[in-house]
Amino acid sequence: MALEDPILAPMAAKLANWQPLPAEDREALLALPFRTISFRPQEYIVREGDRPQHSCLILSGFAFRHKTAGNGGRQIFSIHMAGDLADLHNSLLGEADHSLQALNHVQVAFIPVEAIQHIAFSRPAVGKAMWRETLVDASIFREWTLNVGRRNARTRAAHLLCEFALRLETAGLGERTHYQLPMTQEQLADALGLTSVHINRTLMGLAGDGLISRAHRSVRIEDWAGLAEAGDFDSAYLHLPAKVPHGAEAAKAGRSSPRQ
Amino acid sequence: MALEDPILAPMAAKLANWQPLPAEDREALLALPFRTISFRPQEYIVREGDRPQHSCLILSGFAFRHKTAGNGGRQIFSIHMAGDLADLHNSLLGEADHSLQALNHVQVAFIPVEAIQHIAFSRPAVGKAMWRETLVDASIFREWTLNVGRRNARTRAAHLLCEFALRLETAGLGERTHYQLPMTQEQLADALGLTSVHINRTLMGLAGDGLISRAHRSVRIEDWAGLAEAGDFDSAYLHLPAKVPHGAEAAKAGRSSPRQ
DNA sequence: CGACGATTTGAAATCAGTCAAGAGCAGTGG
DNA sequence: CCACTGCTCTTGACTGATTTCAAATCGTCG
């Protein structure tokens, strides 16, 4: 439908992070066919097992990917925001191996997979950018695995807060030091492999130490360097384009052994 | 160097799993330039922070990806075997965000990244296959996150044993029921977010229950269905092409709460 | 104002970690 | 062929971070 609509602009902007896009390619991206759909909080956008025919671009709001284990435990893999192609993984693989769910009120542009594949292989810059988008997602998955597998509750929580801050800032959706975190503590727990009870105590600990302050769902980072240090946060894994200075470049050393 | 060498054949075979490859494309793949290098056990193939100019294809032996947290804890993200393009993620992103290390004696073919990128965008079938290879890697990362975040020690260990069995079998490198697991228990621990002491007890538990038997580093799966059930294992995330029947398709239900 | 979901708090239970020592095994060199 | 060396694997006892269970408080929305 929409041909020269700027609706897809956030996607073009994000993709240009990964790979410079010639004006023509950008035009072509903006001209991709799509259909806009709104989702209410907690609604499923894609369900594990689906065979999505469309890739979905978040236009506004937040969504998260997750999967449920046989024992009922849920693991959240990533949080997505405006400009993210949040389901290239599922749509390109054919069968969805995880679900995508709305966190709050979300607007999504559904783009046919064939259109995505066509533009990716007819315009190498676009293809590279999209491929990289999926690779950066994968890098974030790895970091989250490390987070959940080898860091204690406090470190995990601080790490997530830093990541979210930086990604929001990069996407131009907020400030690094002060933002709305649209997740319940239970969802936070599912992202960090903890229980909501423990997340609660952990957040209070971070606040008690003056690293953050909270009011309802808004977070203020009072001491970025301190929080990055507490969160063992080094933004390299986000592969951000510009040289934003951030993170606690902690010395890496030592043998294997977990959760400090 | 080698032009019509069949050395790259395992790569072509693996890629064909993800996307049918016309004969021409297969030829072109086999004709990619490469350099072969051997690594001894524990040697680093790529180090976090490197800027790899080559993508590496495992020709023989096993390698693993990992990253170290600030507290010294190491998390292993995946195990790779012959035919795997084990470092597309790092090489395509420019800067390595994790390391690739030899598990045992490993032979690797280094293929220049530009050659990879060129063939990927000049031959869409190859490009799709490679893209999918990276997407399946990502799917495995997600499953490991779930494993580490939401499953208990026994389930995690059983899950890993099932995955390895199935991947070996699919790659034509061994049998699902009986194989060499070339990892120390410490490495196993780092893959599962546990300590080597606990892995040891866990493996003995699985053996004690008759699900597996072990001798040195060889594993025999005595009861596939039982192990898959114990490991909450559903192979969907591997996106295997053929319909090999496997896994315990456990009912997914319930709310969030961890590690049964 | 009432109700429901989310957050907070407390106390008890447990899985997994820590520390430490011993046993097994493979390779080396005499 | 055997002692020596250095890992890796096992085992035991104890500790501790996180979970569980349960109840109270808070906040928001109709």
Coordinates of C-alpha atoms (C1' of nucleotides) in Angstrom, one line a residue:
Chain A
M1 CA 0.0 0.0 0.0
A2 CA 1.8 3.1 1.2
L3 CA 4.4 3.9 -1.3
E4 CA 6.4 6.9 -0.2
D5 CA 5.2 6.8 3.3
P6 CA 7.8 7.6 6.0
I7 CA 6.3 5.0 8.2
L8 CA 9.1 2.6 7.5
A9 CA 11.7 5.2 8.1
P10 CA 12.8 4.0 11.6
M11 CA 13.7 0.6 10.0
A12 CA 15.8 2.3 7.3
A13 CA 17.5 4.3 10.0
K14 CA 18.3 1.3 12.1
L15 CA 19.5 -0.7 9.1
A16 CA 21.8 2.1 8.1
N17 CA 23.5 1.6 11.5
W18 CA 24.8 -1.7 10.3
Q19 CA 25.6 -0.8 6.7
P20 CA 25.6 2.5 4.8
L21 CA 22.6 2.6 2.5
P22 CA 22.7 4.4 -0.9
A23 CA 19.7 6.7 -1.3
E24 CA 18.2 4.3 -3.9
D25 CA 18.3 1.4 -1.5
R26 CA 16.7 3.6 1.2
E27 CA 13.9 4.5 -1.2
A28 CA 13.4 0.9 -2.0
L29 CA 13.2 0.0 1.6
L30 CA 10.6 2.7 2.3
A31 CA 8.6 1.5 -0.7
L32 CA 8.3 -2.1 0.7
P33 CA 4.7 -3.2 0.9
F34 CA 3.3 -3.6 4.4
R35 CA 0.3 -3.8 6.5
T36 CA -0.1 -2.1 9.9
I37 CA -1.6 -3.9 12.9
S38 CA -2.0 -2.9 16.5
F39 CA -1.6 -5.2 19.4
R40 CA -2.7 -4.8 22.9
P41 CA -0.4 -5.5 25.9
Q42 CA 0.3 -9.2 26.2
E43 CA -1.1 -10.1 22.8
Y44 CA 0.9 -12.6 20.8
I45 CA 2.3 -11.2 17.6
V46 CA 3.9 -14.6 16.6
R47 CA 3.5 -17.8 18.3
E48 CA 6.0 -20.6 18.5
G49 CA 5.1 -23.2 15.9
D50 CA 3.6 -20.6 13.5
R51 CA 4.8 -20.4 9.9
P52 CA 4.9 -16.6 9.5
Q53 CA 4.5 -15.2 6.0
H54 CA 5.5 -11.8 7.1
S55 CA 8.4 -10.2 8.9
C56 CA 7.4 -7.7 11.5
L57 CA 8.8 -4.3 12.1
I58 CA 8.0 -2.6 15.4
L59 CA 6.6 0.9 14.7
S60 CA 5.9 1.9 18.3
G61 CA 5.8 0.2 21.7
F62 CA 7.8 -2.7 22.9
A63 CA 7.7 -6.4 22.3
F64 CA 9.7 -9.4 23.5
R65 CA 10.7 -12.8 22.3
H66 CA 10.4 -15.8 24.5
K67 CA 9.9 -19.5 24.8
T68 CA 8.5 -21.7 27.5
A69 CA 10.2 -24.8 28.9
G70 CA 8.4 -28.0 29.6
N71 CA 8.3 -27.2 33.4
G72 CA 6.4 -24.0 32.7
G73 CA 9.4 -21.7 33.1
R74 CA 9.5 -18.9 30.6
Q75 CA 12.7 -17.4 29.2
I76 CA 12.7 -14.0 27.5
F77 CA 15.4 -13.7 24.9
S78 CA 15.3 -10.0 23.9
I79 CA 13.3 -6.9 24.1
H80 CA 12.4 -5.0 20.9
M81 CA 11.6 -1.4 20.2
A82 CA 10.6 0.9 17.4
G83 CA 12.7 0.3 14.3
D84 CA 13.5 -3.3 15.2
L85 CA 12.8 -6.0 12.7
A86 CA 11.7 -8.2 15.5
D87 CA 11.0 -11.4 13.7
L88 CA 13.4 -11.9 10.8
H89 CA 14.6 -15.0 12.6
N90 CA 11.3 -16.8 12.7
S91 CA 10.1 -15.6 9.3
L92 CA 13.3 -16.5 7.4
L93 CA 13.5 -19.9 9.0
G94 CA 10.0 -20.8 8.1
E95 CA 8.7 -22.2 11.3
A96 CA 8.8 -20.1 14.4
D97 CA 10.9 -21.6 17.2
H98 CA 9.9 -18.9 19.7
S99 CA 7.1 -16.4 20.3
L100 CA 6.9 -12.7 19.9
Q101 CA 4.6 -10.9 22.3
A102 CA 3.6 -7.3 22.9
L103 CA 4.9 -5.8 26.1
N104 CA 2.6 -2.7 26.0
H105 CA 0.5 -1.3 23.2
V106 CA 2.4 -2.0 20.0
Q107 CA 2.1 -1.0 16.4
V108 CA 3.6 -3.4 13.9
A109 CA 4.2 -3.2 10.2
F110 CA 4.0 -6.6 8.6
I111 CA 6.1 -7.0 5.5
P112 CA 5.8 -10.1 3.3
V113 CA 8.8 -12.4 3.7
E114 CA 9.2 -12.6 -0.1
A115 CA 9.5 -8.9 -0.3
I116 CA 12.2 -9.0 2.3
Q117 CA 14.1 -11.8 0.6
H118 CA 13.7 -10.1 -2.8
I119 CA 15.1 -6.7 -1.6
A120 CA 17.9 -8.5 0.4
F121 CA 19.2 -10.2 -2.6
S122 CA 18.6 -7.6 -5.3
R123 CA 20.2 -4.9 -3.2
P124 CA 23.4 -6.1 -1.5
A125 CA 23.7 -3.2 0.9
V126 CA 20.2 -3.9 2.2
G127 CA 20.9 -7.6 2.4
K128 CA 24.0 -7.0 4.3
A129 CA 22.3 -4.6 6.7
M130 CA 19.5 -7.1 7.3
W131 CA 21.8 -10.0 7.8
R132 CA 23.8 -7.9 10.3
E133 CA 20.6 -7.0 12.1
T134 CA 20.0 -10.7 12.6
L135 CA 23.7 -11.2 13.6
V136 CA 23.5 -8.5 16.2
D137 CA 20.4 -10.1 17.6
A138 CA 22.4 -13.3 17.9
S139 CA 25.1 -11.4 19.7
I140 CA 22.6 -10.2 22.2
F141 CA 21.3 -13.7 22.7
R142 CA 24.9 -14.8 23.4
E143 CA 25.4 -12.0 25.9
W144 CA 22.1 -12.9 27.6
T145 CA 23.2 -16.5 27.8
L146 CA 26.4 -15.4 29.5
N147 CA 24.3 -13.2 31.8
V148 CA 22.0 -15.9 32.9
G149 CA 24.6 -18.6 33.0
R150 CA 27.5 -16.9 34.7
R151 CA 26.4 -13.8 36.5
N152 CA 24.6 -13.4 39.8
A153 CA 21.3 -11.7 40.2
R154 CA 22.6 -8.2 40.9
T155 CA 25.0 -8.3 38.0
R156 CA 22.3 -9.6 35.6
A157 CA 19.8 -7.0 36.6
A158 CA 22.3 -4.1 36.3
H159 CA 23.4 -5.5 32.9
L160 CA 19.9 -5.5 31.5
L161 CA 19.3 -1.9 32.7
C162 CA 22.5 -0.8 31.0
E163 CA 21.6 -2.5 27.7
F164 CA 18.1 -1.2 27.6
A165 CA 19.3 2.3 28.3
L166 CA 21.9 2.2 25.6
R167 CA 19.6 0.7 23.0
L168 CA 16.9 3.2 23.7
E169 CA 19.3 6.0 23.4
T170 CA 20.8 4.7 20.1
A171 CA 17.3 4.3 18.7
G172 CA 16.5 7.9 19.6
L173 CA 13.7 6.7 21.9
G174 CA 14.9 8.1 25.2
E175 CA 17.8 9.0 27.4
R176 CA 20.4 6.7 28.7
T177 CA 19.9 8.0 32.2
H178 CA 16.2 8.1 32.5
Y179 CA 13.6 5.9 30.9
Q180 CA 10.4 3.9 31.2
L181 CA 11.0 0.2 31.5
P182 CA 7.6 -1.2 30.4
M183 CA 8.1 -4.6 32.1
T184 CA 6.6 -6.1 35.2
Q185 CA 9.0 -7.5 37.6
E186 CA 7.8 -10.9 36.6
Q187 CA 8.8 -10.3 33.0
L188 CA 12.1 -8.9 34.2
A189 CA 12.5 -12.2 36.1
D190 CA 11.8 -14.2 33.0
A191 CA 14.4 -12.2 31.1
L192 CA 17.0 -12.8 33.8
G193 CA 16.3 -16.4 34.7
L194 CA 15.2 -15.4 38.2
T195 CA 12.0 -15.2 40.2
S196 CA 10.1 -12.0 40.5
V197 CA 10.6 -12.1 44.3
H198 CA 14.3 -12.1 43.9
I199 CA 14.3 -9.5 41.2
N200 CA 12.4 -7.3 43.5
R201 CA 15.0 -7.6 46.2
T202 CA 17.8 -7.2 43.7
L203 CA 16.3 -3.9 42.3
M204 CA 15.9 -2.6 45.8
G205 CA 19.5 -3.5 46.4
L206 CA 20.7 -1.5 43.4
A207 CA 18.5 1.4 44.4
G208 CA 19.7 1.1 48.0
D209 CA 23.3 1.5 46.8
G210 CA 22.4 4.6 44.9
L211 CA 23.0 3.2 41.4
I212 CA 19.4 3.7 40.3
S213 CA 16.2 5.1 41.5
R214 CA 12.8 3.9 40.6
A215 CA 9.2 5.1 40.6
H216 CA 6.6 2.8 39.2
R217 CA 8.1 1.6 35.9
S218 CA 10.4 4.5 35.3
V219 CA 14.1 4.0 36.0
R220 CA 16.7 6.6 36.6
I221 CA 20.3 5.7 36.4
E222 CA 22.0 7.7 39.1
D223 CA 25.5 6.4 38.5
W224 CA 26.1 5.1 35.0
A225 CA 29.7 4.1 35.6
G226 CA 28.7 2.4 38.8
L227 CA 25.9 0.5 37.2
A228 CA 28.0 -0.6 34.2
E229 CA 30.6 -1.8 36.6
A230 CA 28.0 -3.6 38.8
G231 CA 26.5 -5.1 35.6
D232 CA 29.9 -6.2 34.1
F233 CA 28.6 -4.2 31.1
D234 CA 30.7 -3.8 28.0
S235 CA 28.7 -2.6 25.0
A236 CA 30.9 -4.2 22.4
Y237 CA 28.4 -7.0 21.9
L238 CA 25.8 -4.5 20.7
H239 CA 28.1 -3.6 17.8
L240 CA 26.9 0.0 17.9
P241 CA 28.2 2.0 15.0
A242 CA 29.3 5.3 16.6
K243 CA 31.9 5.5 19.3
V244 CA 29.6 6.3 22.2
P245 CA 31.8 6.0 25.2
H246 CA 30.2 3.6 27.7
G247 CA 30.5 0.5 29.8
A248 CA 32.9 -0.7 32.4
E249 CA 35.8 -2.2 30.4
A250 CA 36.5 -4.7 33.2
A251 CA 39.7 -6.8 32.8
K252 CA 38.9 -10.2 31.5
A253 CA 40.9 -12.9 33.3
G254 CA 40.7 -16.1 35.3
R255 CA 39.4 -19.6 34.8
S256 CA 36.0 -21.0 34.7
S257 CA 33.7 -20.8 37.7
P258 CA 30.4 -19.2 38.0
R259 CA 28.5 -16.3 39.4
Q260 CA 31.2 -14.6 41.3
Chain B
M1 CA 44.4 -22.3 -3.8
A2 CA 42.6 -25.6 -4.2
L3 CA 40.1 -25.1 -7.0
E4 CA 38.1 -28.3 -7.5
D5 CA 39.1 -29.9 -4.3
P6 CA 36.4 -31.7 -2.5
I7 CA 37.7 -30.4 0.8
L8 CA 34.9 -27.9 1.1
A9 CA 32.3 -30.6 0.4
P10 CA 31.1 -30.9 4.0
M11 CA 30.2 -27.2 4.0
A12 CA 28.3 -27.6 0.8
A13 CA 26.4 -30.5 2.2
K14 CA 25.5 -28.7 5.4
L15 CA 24.4 -25.5 3.5
A16 CA 22.2 -27.7 1.3
N17 CA 20.3 -28.6 4.5
W18 CA 19.1 -25.1 4.7
Q19 CA 18.4 -24.4 1.1
P20 CA 18.5 -26.5 -2.0
L21 CA 21.6 -25.6 -4.0
P22 CA 21.7 -25.7 -7.8
A23 CA 24.8 -27.7 -9.1
E24 CA 26.4 -24.4 -10.3
D25 CA 26.1 -22.9 -6.9
R26 CA 27.6 -26.0 -5.3
E27 CA 30.5 -25.8 -7.8
A28 CA 31.0 -22.2 -6.9
L29 CA 31.1 -23.0 -3.2
L30 CA 33.6 -25.8 -3.7
A31 CA 35.7 -23.4 -5.7
L32 CA 36.0 -20.8 -2.9
P33 CA 39.5 -19.9 -2.0
F34 CA 40.7 -21.1 1.3
R35 CA 43.7 -21.9 3.5
T36 CA 43.9 -24.9 5.7
I37 CA 45.3 -24.6 9.3
S38 CA 45.5 -27.1 12.1
F39 CA 44.9 -26.2 15.7
R40 CA 45.9 -28.2 18.8
P41 CA 43.5 -28.8 21.6
Q42 CA 42.6 -25.6 23.5
E43 CA 44.2 -23.4 20.9
Y44 CA 42.3 -20.2 20.1
I45 CA 41.0 -20.0 16.5
V46 CA 39.5 -16.5 17.0
R47 CA 39.7 -14.3 20.0
E48 CA 37.2 -11.9 21.3
G49 CA 38.2 -8.5 20.1
D50 CA 39.9 -9.8 16.9
R51 CA 38.8 -8.4 13.5
P52 CA 38.8 -11.6 11.5
Q53 CA 39.4 -11.3 7.8
H54 CA 38.4 -14.9 7.2
S55 CA 35.4 -17.1 8.0
C56 CA 36.3 -20.5 9.2
L57 CA 34.9 -23.8 8.2
I58 CA 35.6 -26.8 10.5
L59 CA 37.0 -29.6 8.5
S60 CA 37.6 -32.1 11.3
G61 CA 37.5 -32.1 15.1
F62 CA 35.4 -29.9 17.3
A63 CA 35.5 -26.3 18.4
F64 CA 33.4 -24.2 20.7
R65 CA 32.4 -20.5 21.0
H66 CA 32.6 -18.9 24.4
K67 CA 33.0 -15.7 26.3
T68 CA 34.3 -14.8 29.7
A69 CA 32.5 -12.7 32.2
G70 CA 34.2 -10.1 34.4
N71 CA 34.2 -12.5 37.4
G72 CA 36.1 -15.1 35.5
G73 CA 33.1 -17.3 34.7
R74 CA 33.2 -18.7 31.2
Q75 CA 30.1 -19.4 29.2
I76 CA 30.2 -21.7 26.2
F77 CA 27.6 -20.9 23.6
S78 CA 27.8 -23.7 21.1
I79 CA 29.9 -26.7 20.0
H80 CA 30.9 -27.0 16.3
M81 CA 31.8 -29.9 14.2
A82 CA 33.0 -30.7 10.7
G83 CA 30.9 -28.9 8.1
D84 CA 30.1 -26.0 10.4
L85 CA 30.9 -22.4 9.4
A86 CA 31.8 -21.7 12.9
D87 CA 32.6 -18.0 12.7
L88 CA 30.3 -16.3 10.2
H89 CA 28.9 -14.3 13.1
N90 CA 32.3 -12.8 14.1
S91 CA 33.6 -12.4 10.6
L92 CA 30.5 -10.7 9.2
L93 CA 30.2 -8.4 12.1
G94 CA 33.7 -7.1 11.8
E95 CA 34.8 -7.3 15.4
A96 CA 34.6 -10.6 17.3
D97 CA 32.4 -10.4 20.3
H98 CA 33.3 -13.9 21.4
S99 CA 36.1 -16.5 21.0
L100 CA 36.3 -19.7 19.1
Q101 CA 38.5 -22.3 20.5
A102 CA 39.6 -25.8 19.5
L103 CA 38.2 -28.6 21.7
N104 CA 40.5 -31.3 20.4
H105 CA 42.7 -31.4 17.3
V106 CA 41.0 -29.3 14.7
Q107 CA 41.5 -28.6 11.0
V108 CA 40.0 -25.4 9.7
A109 CA 39.6 -23.9 6.3
F110 CA 39.9 -20.2 6.4
I111 CA 37.9 -18.5 3.6
P112 CA 38.3 -14.8 3.0
V113 CA 35.2 -12.8 4.2
E114 CA 35.0 -10.9 0.9
A115 CA 34.8 -14.2 -1.0
I116 CA 31.9 -15.3 1.4
Q117 CA 30.1 -12.0 0.9
H118 CA 30.6 -12.0 -2.8
I119 CA 29.2 -15.5 -3.3
A120 CA 26.4 -14.8 -0.9
F121 CA 25.1 -11.9 -2.9
S122 CA 25.9 -13.1 -6.4
R123 CA 24.2 -16.5 -5.8
P124 CA 21.0 -16.0 -3.8
A125 CA 20.6 -19.7 -3.0
V126 CA 24.0 -19.7 -1.4
G127 CA 23.3 -16.5 0.4
K128 CA 20.0 -17.8 1.8
A129 CA 21.7 -20.9 2.9
M130 CA 24.4 -19.0 4.7
W131 CA 22.0 -16.6 6.2
R132 CA 20.0 -19.5 7.5
E133 CA 23.1 -21.2 8.9
T134 CA 23.6 -18.1 11.0
L135 CA 19.9 -18.0 12.0
V136 CA 20.0 -21.6 13.1
D137 CA 23.0 -20.8 15.2
A138 CA 21.0 -18.1 16.7
S139 CA 18.1 -20.5 17.4
I140 CA 20.6 -22.7 19.2
F141 CA 21.8 -19.8 21.3
R142 CA 18.2 -19.1 22.3
E143 CA 17.6 -22.7 23.3
W144 CA 20.8 -22.6 25.4
T145 CA 19.6 -19.5 27.1
L146 CA 16.4 -21.2 27.9
N147 CA 18.4 -24.2 29.1
V148 CA 20.6 -22.2 31.4
G149 CA 17.9 -19.8 32.5
R150 CA 15.0 -22.1 33.2
R151 CA 16.0 -25.7 33.5
N152 CA 17.6 -27.6 36.4
A153 CA 21.0 -29.3 36.2
R154 CA 19.7 -32.7 35.2
T155 CA 17.5 -31.3 32.5
R156 CA 20.2 -29.1 31.1
A157 CA 22.7 -32.0 30.9
A158 CA 20.2 -34.3 29.3
H159 CA 19.3 -31.6 26.8
L160 CA 22.9 -31.1 25.7
L161 CA 23.5 -34.8 25.3
C162 CA 20.4 -35.1 23.0
E163 CA 21.4 -32.0 20.9
F164 CA 24.9 -33.2 20.4
A165 CA 23.7 -36.7 19.4
L166 CA 21.3 -35.4 16.9
R167 CA 23.7 -32.9 15.3
L168 CA 26.4 -35.5 15.0
E169 CA 24.0 -37.9 13.4
T170 CA 22.7 -35.2 11.0
A171 CA 26.2 -34.3 10.0
G172 CA 27.0 -37.9 9.4
L173 CA 29.7 -37.9 12.0
G174 CA 28.4 -40.6 14.3
E175 CA 25.4 -42.3 15.7
R176 CA 22.7 -40.8 17.8
T177 CA 23.0 -43.5 20.4
H178 CA 26.7 -43.8 20.9
Y179 CA 29.4 -41.1 20.4
Q180 CA 32.5 -39.5 21.7
L181 CA 31.9 -36.3 23.7
P182 CA 35.2 -34.5 23.4
M183 CA 34.7 -32.2 26.4
T184 CA 36.0 -32.3 29.9
Q185 CA 33.4 -32.0 32.6
E186 CA 34.7 -28.5 33.3
Q187 CA 33.8 -27.5 29.7
L188 CA 30.5 -29.2 30.0
A189 CA 29.9 -27.1 33.1
D190 CA 30.8 -24.0 31.2
A191 CA 28.3 -24.9 28.5
L192 CA 25.5 -25.5 31.1
G193 CA 26.1 -22.7 33.5
L194 CA 27.1 -25.1 36.3
T195 CA 30.2 -26.2 38.1
S196 CA 32.2 -29.2 37.1
V197 CA 31.5 -30.8 40.5
H198 CA 27.8 -30.6 40.0
I199 CA 28.0 -31.8 36.4
N200 CA 29.8 -34.8 37.6
R201 CA 27.0 -35.6 40.1
T202 CA 24.4 -34.9 37.5
L203 CA 25.9 -37.2 34.9
M204 CA 26.2 -39.9 37.5
G205 CA 22.6 -39.4 38.2
L206 CA 21.6 -39.8 34.6
A207 CA 23.8 -42.9 34.3
G208 CA 22.4 -44.3 37.6
D209 CA 18.9 -44.0 36.2
G210 CA 19.9 -46.0 33.1
L211 CA 19.4 -43.2 30.6
I212 CA 23.1 -43.2 29.6
S213 CA 26.3 -45.0 30.2
R214 CA 29.7 -43.5 30.1
A215 CA 33.3 -44.7 29.7
H216 CA 36.0 -42.0 29.6
R217 CA 34.6 -39.5 27.1
S218 CA 32.3 -41.8 25.2
V219 CA 28.6 -41.6 25.8
R220 CA 26.0 -44.3 25.1
I221 CA 22.4 -43.2 25.2
E222 CA 20.6 -46.2 26.6
D223 CA 17.2 -44.8 26.5
W224 CA 16.7 -42.1 23.9
A225 CA 13.1 -41.4 24.7
G226 CA 13.8 -41.3 28.4
L227 CA 16.7 -38.9 27.9
A228 CA 14.8 -36.6 25.6
E229 CA 12.0 -36.5 28.2
A230 CA 14.4 -35.8 31.0
G231 CA 16.1 -33.1 28.9
D232 CA 12.8 -31.5 27.8
F233 CA 14.2 -31.9 24.4
D234 CA 12.3 -31.0 21.3
S235 CA 14.4 -30.7 18.2
A236 CA 12.4 -28.1 16.5
Y237 CA 14.9 -25.4 17.3
L238 CA 17.6 -27.2 15.3
H239 CA 15.4 -26.6 12.2
L240 CA 16.6 -29.9 10.8
P241 CA 15.5 -30.5 7.2
A242 CA 14.3 -34.1 7.2
K243 CA 11.6 -35.4 9.4
V244 CA 13.7 -37.5 11.7
P245 CA 11.3 -38.5 14.5
H246 CA 12.8 -37.5 17.9
G247 CA 12.4 -35.5 21.0
A248 CA 9.9 -35.6 23.8
E249 CA 7.1 -33.3 22.6
A250 CA 6.2 -32.3 26.1
A251 CA 3.0 -30.2 26.5
K252 CA 3.8 -26.6 26.9
A253 CA 1.8 -24.9 29.6
G254 CA 1.8 -22.9 32.8
R255 CA 3.0 -19.6 33.9
S256 CA 6.5 -18.3 34.6
S257 CA 8.5 -19.9 37.3
P258 CA 11.8 -21.5 37.0
R259 CA 13.8 -24.7 37.2
Q260 CA 11.0 -27.1 38.0
Chain C
dC1 C1' -15.0 2.8 46.9
dG2 C1' -13.8 -1.8 45.5
dA3 C1' -11.0 -5.0 43.1
dC4 C1' -7.4 -6.9 40.8
dG5 C1' -2.8 -7.1 39.5
dA6 C1' 1.9 -5.8 40.8
dT7 C1' 5.1 -5.0 44.4
dT8 C1' 7.0 -5.8 48.8
dT9 C1' 8.3 -8.4 52.9
dG10 C1' 9.3 -12.5 55.8
dA11 C1' 10.7 -17.2 56.9
dA12 C1' 11.8 -21.7 55.5
dA13 C1' 13.5 -25.0 52.1
dT14 C1' 16.7 -26.4 48.4
dC15 C1' 19.5 -26.7 44.6
dA16 C1' 23.9 -25.8 43.3
dG17 C1' 28.4 -23.9 44.8
dT18 C1' 32.6 -24.0 47.6
dC19 C1' 36.4 -26.2 49.6
dA20 C1' 39.2 -29.9 50.0
dA21 C1' 41.0 -34.3 49.4
dG22 C1' 41.5 -38.7 47.1
dA23 C1' 41.4 -41.8 43.0
dG24 C1' 41.9 -42.8 38.2
dC25 C1' 44.4 -42.4 33.9
dA26 C1' 47.6 -41.1 30.3
dG27 C1' 51.8 -39.6 28.9
dT28 C1' 56.9 -39.0 30.0
dG29 C1' 61.2 -40.3 31.1
dG30 C1' 64.4 -43.2 33.4
Chain D
dC1 C1' 58.4 -51.8 33.0
dC2 C1' 57.6 -48.6 36.6
dA3 C1' 57.7 -44.3 39.1
dC4 C1' 56.5 -39.6 38.3
dT5 C1' 53.6 -35.9 36.9
dG6 C1' 49.6 -33.5 35.8
dC7 C1' 45.1 -33.5 34.5
dT8 C1' 40.4 -35.1 35.1
dC9 C1' 37.1 -37.2 37.6
dT10 C1' 34.9 -38.5 42.2
dT11 C1' 33.4 -38.0 46.7
dG12 C1' 32.2 -35.7 51.1
dA13 C1' 30.8 -32.0 54.2
dC14 C1' 29.4 -27.5 54.5
dT15 C1' 27.7 -23.0 52.8
dG16 C1' 25.0 -19.9 50.5
dA17 C1' 22.3 -17.7 46.8
dT18 C1' 18.0 -18.1 45.1
dT19 C1' 13.5 -20.3 45.3
dT20 C1' 9.1 -21.3 47.6
dC21 C1' 5.3 -20.3 50.0
dA22 C1' 2.4 -17.0 52.0
dA23 C1' 0.7 -12.8 53.4
dA24 C1' 0.5 -7.8 53.4
dT25 C1' 0.7 -3.4 51.0
dC26 C1' 0.3 -0.4 47.1
dG27 C1' -1.7 1.6 42.9
dT28 C1' -4.5 2.1 39.3
dC29 C1' -8.7 1.9 37.0
dG30 C1' -13.5 1.4 36.5

